[in-house]
mmCIF file with all atom_site columns, C-alpha atoms in Angstrom:
data_model
loop_
_atom_site.group_PDB
_atom_site.id
_atom_site.type_symbol
_atom_site.label_atom_id
_atom_site.label_alt_id
_atom_site.label_comp_id
_atom_site.label_asym_id
_atom_site.label_entity_id
_atom_site.label_seq_id
_atom_site.pdbx_PDB_ins_code
_atom_site.Cartn_x
_atom_site.Cartn_y
_atom_site.Cartn_z
_atom_site.occupancy
_atom_site.B_iso_or_equiv
_atom_site.pdbx_formal_charge
_atom_site.auth_seq_id
_atom_site.auth_comp_id
_atom_site.auth_asym_id
_atom_site.auth_atom_id
_atom_site.pdbx_PDB_model_num
ATOM 1   C CA . UNK H 1 1   ? 9.790   1.001   10.236  1.00 0.00 ? 1   UNK H CA 1
ATOM 2   C CA . UNK H 1 2   ? 8.697   2.531   13.477  1.00 0.00 ? 2   UNK H CA 1
ATOM 3   C CA . UNK H 1 3   ? 6.693   5.854   13.587  1.00 0.00 ? 3   UNK H CA 1
ATOM 4   C CA . UNK H 1 4   ? 9.722   8.129   13.986  1.00 0.00 ? 4   UNK H CA 1
ATOM 5   C CA . UNK H 1 5   ? 11.386  6.785   11.015  1.00 0.00 ? 5   UNK H CA 1
ATOM 6   C CA . UNK H 1 6   ? 8.456   7.263   8.930   1.00 0.00 ? 6   UNK H CA 1
ATOM 7   C CA . UNK H 1 7   ? 8.113   10.903  10.034  1.00 0.00 ? 7   UNK H CA 1
ATOM 8   C CA . UNK H 1 8   ? 11.778  11.432  9.619   1.00 0.00 ? 8   UNK H CA 1
ATOM 9   C CA . UNK H 1 9   ? 11.542  10.185  5.892   1.00 0.00 ? 9   UNK H CA 1
ATOM 10  C CA . UNK H 1 10  ? 8.653   12.511  4.966   1.00 0.00 ? 10  UNK H CA 1
ATOM 11  C CA . UNK H 1 11  ? 10.225  15.329  6.745   1.00 0.00 ? 11  UNK H CA 1
ATOM 12  C CA . UNK H 1 12  ? 13.373  14.823  4.528   1.00 0.00 ? 12  UNK H CA 1
ATOM 13  C CA . UNK H 1 13  ? 11.325  14.429  1.290   1.00 0.00 ? 13  UNK H CA 1
ATOM 14  C CA . UNK H 1 14  ? 9.536   17.754  2.461   1.00 0.00 ? 14  UNK H CA 1
ATOM 15  C CA . UNK H 1 15  ? 12.948  19.534  2.660   1.00 0.00 ? 15  UNK H CA 1
ATOM 16  C CA . UNK H 1 16  ? 14.378  18.268  -0.709  1.00 0.00 ? 16  UNK H CA 1
ATOM 17  C CA . UNK H 1 17  ? 13.529  19.869  -4.076  1.00 0.00 ? 17  UNK H CA 1
ATOM 18  C CA . UNK H 1 18  ? 13.798  16.645  -5.989  1.00 0.00 ? 18  UNK H CA 1
ATOM 19  C CA . UNK H 1 19  ? 10.524  14.637  -5.576  1.00 0.00 ? 19  UNK H CA 1
ATOM 20  C CA . UNK H 1 20  ? 11.774  12.195  -8.104  1.00 0.00 ? 20  UNK H CA 1
ATOM 21  C CA . UNK H 1 21  ? 14.423  10.597  -6.001  1.00 0.00 ? 21  UNK H CA 1
ATOM 22  C CA . UNK H 1 22  ? 11.872  8.276   -4.576  1.00 0.00 ? 22  UNK H CA 1
ATOM 23  C CA . UNK H 1 23  ? 9.284   6.576   -6.866  1.00 0.00 ? 23  UNK H CA 1
ATOM 24  C CA . UNK H 1 24  ? 6.975   5.361   -4.018  1.00 0.00 ? 24  UNK H CA 1
ATOM 25  C CA . UNK H 1 25  ? 6.608   4.484   -0.523  1.00 0.00 ? 25  UNK H CA 1
ATOM 26  C CA . UNK H 1 26  ? 6.298   0.939   0.128   1.00 0.00 ? 26  UNK H CA 1
ATOM 27  C CA . UNK H 1 27  ? 4.652   -0.462  3.216   1.00 0.00 ? 27  UNK H CA 1
ATOM 28  C CA . UNK H 1 28  ? 6.109   -4.052  4.048   1.00 0.00 ? 28  UNK H CA 1
ATOM 29  C CA . UNK H 1 29  ? 3.629   -6.425  5.909   1.00 0.00 ? 29  UNK H CA 1
ATOM 30  C CA . UNK H 1 30  ? 0.538   -4.409  5.219   1.00 0.00 ? 30  UNK H CA 1
ATOM 31  C CA . UNK H 1 31  ? -2.310  -6.090  7.190   1.00 0.00 ? 31  UNK H CA 1
ATOM 32  C CA . UNK H 1 32  ? -5.049  -3.324  7.442   1.00 0.00 ? 32  UNK H CA 1
ATOM 33  C CA . UNK H 1 33  ? -6.347  -0.026  5.981   1.00 0.00 ? 33  UNK H CA 1
ATOM 34  C CA . UNK H 1 34  ? -4.840  1.815   9.046   1.00 0.00 ? 34  UNK H CA 1
ATOM 35  C CA . UNK H 1 35  ? -1.333  1.025   7.896   1.00 0.00 ? 35  UNK H CA 1
ATOM 36  C CA . UNK H 1 36  ? -1.741  2.728   4.751   1.00 0.00 ? 36  UNK H CA 1
ATOM 37  C CA . UNK H 1 37  ? -3.837  5.674   6.158   1.00 0.00 ? 37  UNK H CA 1
ATOM 38  C CA . UNK H 1 38  ? -1.213  6.274   8.994   1.00 0.00 ? 38  UNK H CA 1
ATOM 39  C CA . UNK H 1 39  ? 1.496   6.596   6.241   1.00 0.00 ? 39  UNK H CA 1
ATOM 40  C CA . UNK H 1 40  ? -0.878  9.008   4.269   1.00 0.00 ? 40  UNK H CA 1
ATOM 41  C CA . UNK H 1 41  ? -1.347  11.144  7.323   1.00 0.00 ? 41  UNK H CA 1
ATOM 42  C CA . UNK H 1 42  ? 2.227   11.275  8.147   1.00 0.00 ? 42  UNK H CA 1
ATOM 43  C CA . UNK H 1 43  ? 3.090   12.289  4.404   1.00 0.00 ? 43  UNK H CA 1
ATOM 44  C CA . UNK H 1 44  ? 0.428   14.991  4.512   1.00 0.00 ? 44  UNK H CA 1
ATOM 45  C CA . UNK H 1 45  ? 1.827   16.509  7.727   1.00 0.00 ? 45  UNK H CA 1
ATOM 46  C CA . UNK H 1 46  ? 5.529   16.193  7.249   1.00 0.00 ? 46  UNK H CA 1
ATOM 47  C CA . UNK H 1 47  ? 6.302   16.094  3.343   1.00 0.00 ? 47  UNK H CA 1
ATOM 48  C CA . UNK H 1 48  ? 5.512   20.026  2.911   1.00 0.00 ? 48  UNK H CA 1
ATOM 49  C CA . UNK H 1 49  ? 2.946   19.202  0.273   1.00 0.00 ? 49  UNK H CA 1
ATOM 50  C CA . UNK H 1 50  ? 4.832   16.731  -1.658  1.00 0.00 ? 50  UNK H CA 1
ATOM 51  C CA . UNK H 1 51  ? 3.450   13.268  -2.348  1.00 0.00 ? 51  UNK H CA 1
ATOM 52  C CA . UNK H 1 52  ? 4.509   9.819   -3.212  1.00 0.00 ? 52  UNK H CA 1
ATOM 53  C CA . UNK H 1 53  ? 2.470   6.805   -4.241  1.00 0.00 ? 53  UNK H CA 1
ATOM 54  C CA . UNK H 1 54  ? 1.794   4.730   -1.122  1.00 0.00 ? 54  UNK H CA 1
ATOM 55  C CA . UNK H 1 55  ? 2.190   1.013   -1.936  1.00 0.00 ? 55  UNK H CA 1
ATOM 56  C CA . UNK H 1 56  ? 0.888   -1.695  0.378   1.00 0.00 ? 56  UNK H CA 1
ATOM 57  C CA . UNK H 1 57  ? 2.836   -4.921  0.080   1.00 0.00 ? 57  UNK H CA 1
ATOM 58  C CA . UNK H 1 58  ? 0.737   -7.909  1.151   1.00 0.00 ? 58  UNK H CA 1
ATOM 59  C CA . UNK H 1 59  ? 3.259   -10.822 2.073   1.00 0.00 ? 59  UNK H CA 1
ATOM 60  C CA . UNK H 1 60  ? 1.452   -13.234 4.303   1.00 0.00 ? 60  UNK H CA 1
ATOM 61  C CA . UNK H 1 61  ? -1.292  -15.566 3.118   1.00 0.00 ? 61  UNK H CA 1
ATOM 62  C CA . UNK H 1 62  ? -3.898  -14.214 5.691   1.00 0.00 ? 62  UNK H CA 1
ATOM 63  C CA . UNK H 1 63  ? -2.983  -10.657 4.349   1.00 0.00 ? 63  UNK H CA 1
ATOM 64  C CA . UNK H 1 64  ? -3.321  -11.710 0.809   1.00 0.00 ? 64  UNK H CA 1
ATOM 65  C CA . UNK H 1 65  ? -6.674  -13.172 1.514   1.00 0.00 ? 65  UNK H CA 1
ATOM 66  C CA . UNK H 1 66  ? -7.750  -9.769  2.909   1.00 0.00 ? 66  UNK H CA 1
ATOM 67  C CA . UNK H 1 67  ? -5.823  -7.597  0.380   1.00 0.00 ? 67  UNK H CA 1
ATOM 68  C CA . UNK H 1 68  ? -8.868  -6.928  -1.990  1.00 0.00 ? 68  UNK H CA 1
ATOM 69  C CA . UNK H 1 69  ? -10.994 -5.902  1.140   1.00 0.00 ? 69  UNK H CA 1
ATOM 70  C CA . UNK H 1 70  ? -8.237  -3.611  2.285   1.00 0.00 ? 70  UNK H CA 1
ATOM 71  C CA . UNK H 1 71  ? -7.975  -1.924  -0.862  1.00 0.00 ? 71  UNK H CA 1
ATOM 72  C CA . UNK H 1 72  ? -11.653 -1.598  -1.407  1.00 0.00 ? 72  UNK H CA 1
ATOM 73  C CA . UNK H 1 73  ? -11.944 -0.133  1.951   1.00 0.00 ? 73  UNK H CA 1
ATOM 74  C CA . UNK H 1 74  ? -9.208  2.403   1.262   1.00 0.00 ? 74  UNK H CA 1
ATOM 75  C CA . UNK H 1 75  ? -10.648 3.309   -2.223  1.00 0.00 ? 75  UNK H CA 1
ATOM 76  C CA . UNK H 1 76  ? -14.081 3.998   -0.586  1.00 0.00 ? 76  UNK H CA 1
ATOM 77  C CA . UNK H 1 77  ? -12.317 7.019   1.172   1.00 0.00 ? 77  UNK H CA 1
ATOM 78  C CA . UNK H 1 78  ? -12.696 9.952   -1.023  1.00 0.00 ? 78  UNK H CA 1
ATOM 79  C CA . UNK H 1 79  ? -9.835  11.871  0.645   1.00 0.00 ? 79  UNK H CA 1
ATOM 80  C CA . UNK H 1 80  ? -7.649  8.959   0.232   1.00 0.00 ? 80  UNK H CA 1
ATOM 81  C CA . UNK H 1 81  ? -8.573  8.536   -3.598  1.00 0.00 ? 81  UNK H CA 1
ATOM 82  C CA . UNK H 1 82  ? -7.751  12.431  -3.973  1.00 0.00 ? 82  UNK H CA 1
ATOM 83  C CA . UNK H 1 83  ? -4.476  12.038  -2.250  1.00 0.00 ? 83  UNK H CA 1
ATOM 84  C CA . UNK H 1 84  ? -3.398  9.144   -4.576  1.00 0.00 ? 84  UNK H CA 1
ATOM 85  C CA . UNK H 1 85  ? -4.936  10.709  -7.581  1.00 0.00 ? 85  UNK H CA 1
ATOM 86  C CA . UNK H 1 86  ? -7.147  7.528   -8.151  1.00 0.00 ? 86  UNK H CA 1
ATOM 87  C CA . UNK H 1 87  ? -4.186  5.499   -8.934  1.00 0.00 ? 87  UNK H CA 1
ATOM 88  C CA . UNK H 1 88  ? -3.381  2.695   -6.350  1.00 0.00 ? 88  UNK H CA 1
ATOM 89  C CA . UNK H 1 89  ? -0.333  0.555   -6.871  1.00 0.00 ? 89  UNK H CA 1
ATOM 90  C CA . UNK H 1 90  ? -0.392  -2.783  -4.698  1.00 0.00 ? 90  UNK H CA 1
ATOM 91  C CA . UNK H 1 91  ? 2.604   -5.209  -4.313  1.00 0.00 ? 91  UNK H CA 1
ATOM 92  C CA . UNK H 1 92  ? 2.130   -8.866  -3.667  1.00 0.00 ? 92  UNK H CA 1
ATOM 93  C CA . UNK H 1 93  ? 4.708   -10.878 -1.812  1.00 0.00 ? 93  UNK H CA 1
ATOM 94  C CA . UNK H 1 94  ? 5.359   -14.447 -2.499  1.00 0.00 ? 94  UNK H CA 1
ATOM 95  C CA . UNK H 1 95  ? 8.028   -15.962 -0.248  1.00 0.00 ? 95  UNK H CA 1
ATOM 96  C CA . UNK H 1 96  ? 6.310   -15.769 3.060   1.00 0.00 ? 96  UNK H CA 1
ATOM 97  C CA . UNK H 1 97  ? 2.922   -16.706 1.519   1.00 0.00 ? 97  UNK H CA 1
ATOM 98  C CA . UNK H 1 98  ? 4.338   -19.738 -0.148  1.00 0.00 ? 98  UNK H CA 1
ATOM 99  C CA . UNK H 1 99  ? 5.969   -20.840 3.167   1.00 0.00 ? 99  UNK H CA 1
ATOM 100 C CA . UNK H 1 100 ? 2.738   -20.194 4.966   1.00 0.00 ? 100 UNK H CA 1
ATOM 101 C CA . UNK H 1 101 ? 0.413   -22.291 2.772   1.00 0.00 ? 101 UNK H CA 1
ATOM 102 C CA . UNK H 1 102 ? 2.492   -24.192 0.231   1.00 0.00 ? 102 UNK H CA 1
ATOM 103 C CA . UNK H 1 103 ? 2.897   -23.183 -3.567  1.00 0.00 ? 103 UNK H CA 1
ATOM 104 C CA . UNK H 1 104 ? -0.417  -24.479 -4.891  1.00 0.00 ? 104 UNK H CA 1
ATOM 105 C CA . UNK H 1 105 ? -2.667  -22.587 -2.328  1.00 0.00 ? 105 UNK H CA 1
ATOM 106 C CA . UNK H 1 106 ? -0.371  -19.477 -2.799  1.00 0.00 ? 106 UNK H CA 1
ATOM 107 C CA . UNK H 1 107 ? -0.823  -19.419 -6.488  1.00 0.00 ? 107 UNK H CA 1
ATOM 108 C CA . UNK H 1 108 ? -4.537  -19.772 -6.371  1.00 0.00 ? 108 UNK H CA 1
ATOM 109 C CA . UNK H 1 109 ? -4.617  -17.078 -3.769  1.00 0.00 ? 109 UNK H CA 1
ATOM 110 C CA . UNK H 1 110 ? -2.580  -14.702 -5.928  1.00 0.00 ? 110 UNK H CA 1
ATOM 111 C CA . UNK H 1 111 ? -4.755  -15.495 -9.011  1.00 0.00 ? 111 UNK H CA 1
ATOM 112 C CA . UNK H 1 112 ? -8.007  -14.757 -7.207  1.00 0.00 ? 112 UNK H CA 1
ATOM 113 C CA . UNK H 1 113 ? -6.567  -11.457 -5.700  1.00 0.00 ? 113 UNK H CA 1
ATOM 114 C CA . UNK H 1 114 ? -5.376  -10.285 -9.032  1.00 0.00 ? 114 UNK H CA 1
ATOM 115 C CA . UNK H 1 115 ? -9.021  -10.824 -10.506 1.00 0.00 ? 115 UNK H CA 1
ATOM 116 C CA . UNK H 1 116 ? -10.411 -9.000  -7.509  1.00 0.00 ? 116 UNK H CA 1
ATOM 117 C CA . UNK H 1 117 ? -8.005  -6.168  -7.954  1.00 0.00 ? 117 UNK H CA 1
ATOM 118 C CA . UNK H 1 118 ? -9.107  -5.687  -11.484 1.00 0.00 ? 118 UNK H CA 1
ATOM 119 C CA . UNK H 1 119 ? -12.687 -5.829  -10.407 1.00 0.00 ? 119 UNK H CA 1
ATOM 120 C CA . UNK H 1 120 ? -11.934 -3.158  -7.779  1.00 0.00 ? 120 UNK H CA 1
ATOM 121 C CA . UNK H 1 121 ? -10.269 -1.011  -10.355 1.00 0.00 ? 121 UNK H CA 1
ATOM 122 C CA . UNK H 1 122 ? -13.474 -0.912  -12.370 1.00 0.00 ? 122 UNK H CA 1
ATOM 123 C CA . UNK H 1 123 ? -15.719 -0.279  -9.518  1.00 0.00 ? 123 UNK H CA 1
ATOM 124 C CA . UNK H 1 124 ? -13.700 2.621   -8.085  1.00 0.00 ? 124 UNK H CA 1
#
């Protein structure tokens, strides 16, 4: 989504009374911490104090390889941890990654990433 779409989404969320209509805000093709931080800023500025869990979706093999570093960098920011109430949901895509690298490398990458995410949870 482009910036205007994201801003409009959070403006609508800010005007509506029912925060439970949306469960989370998923960022497709997440590649770097700034993808998540930009959405966090837009939500803070436009959603009238309402918040949603921000969920990065890592879909490409390169992004999966970097996902634990990206999450670690995000969780090292106190303001971000406060915003998400110390709870980070992450989505891991499979279709693009399996096409990029082949099934075996993809499965190994997913396995390693899951272990690293558990370690990050314990660290933060």
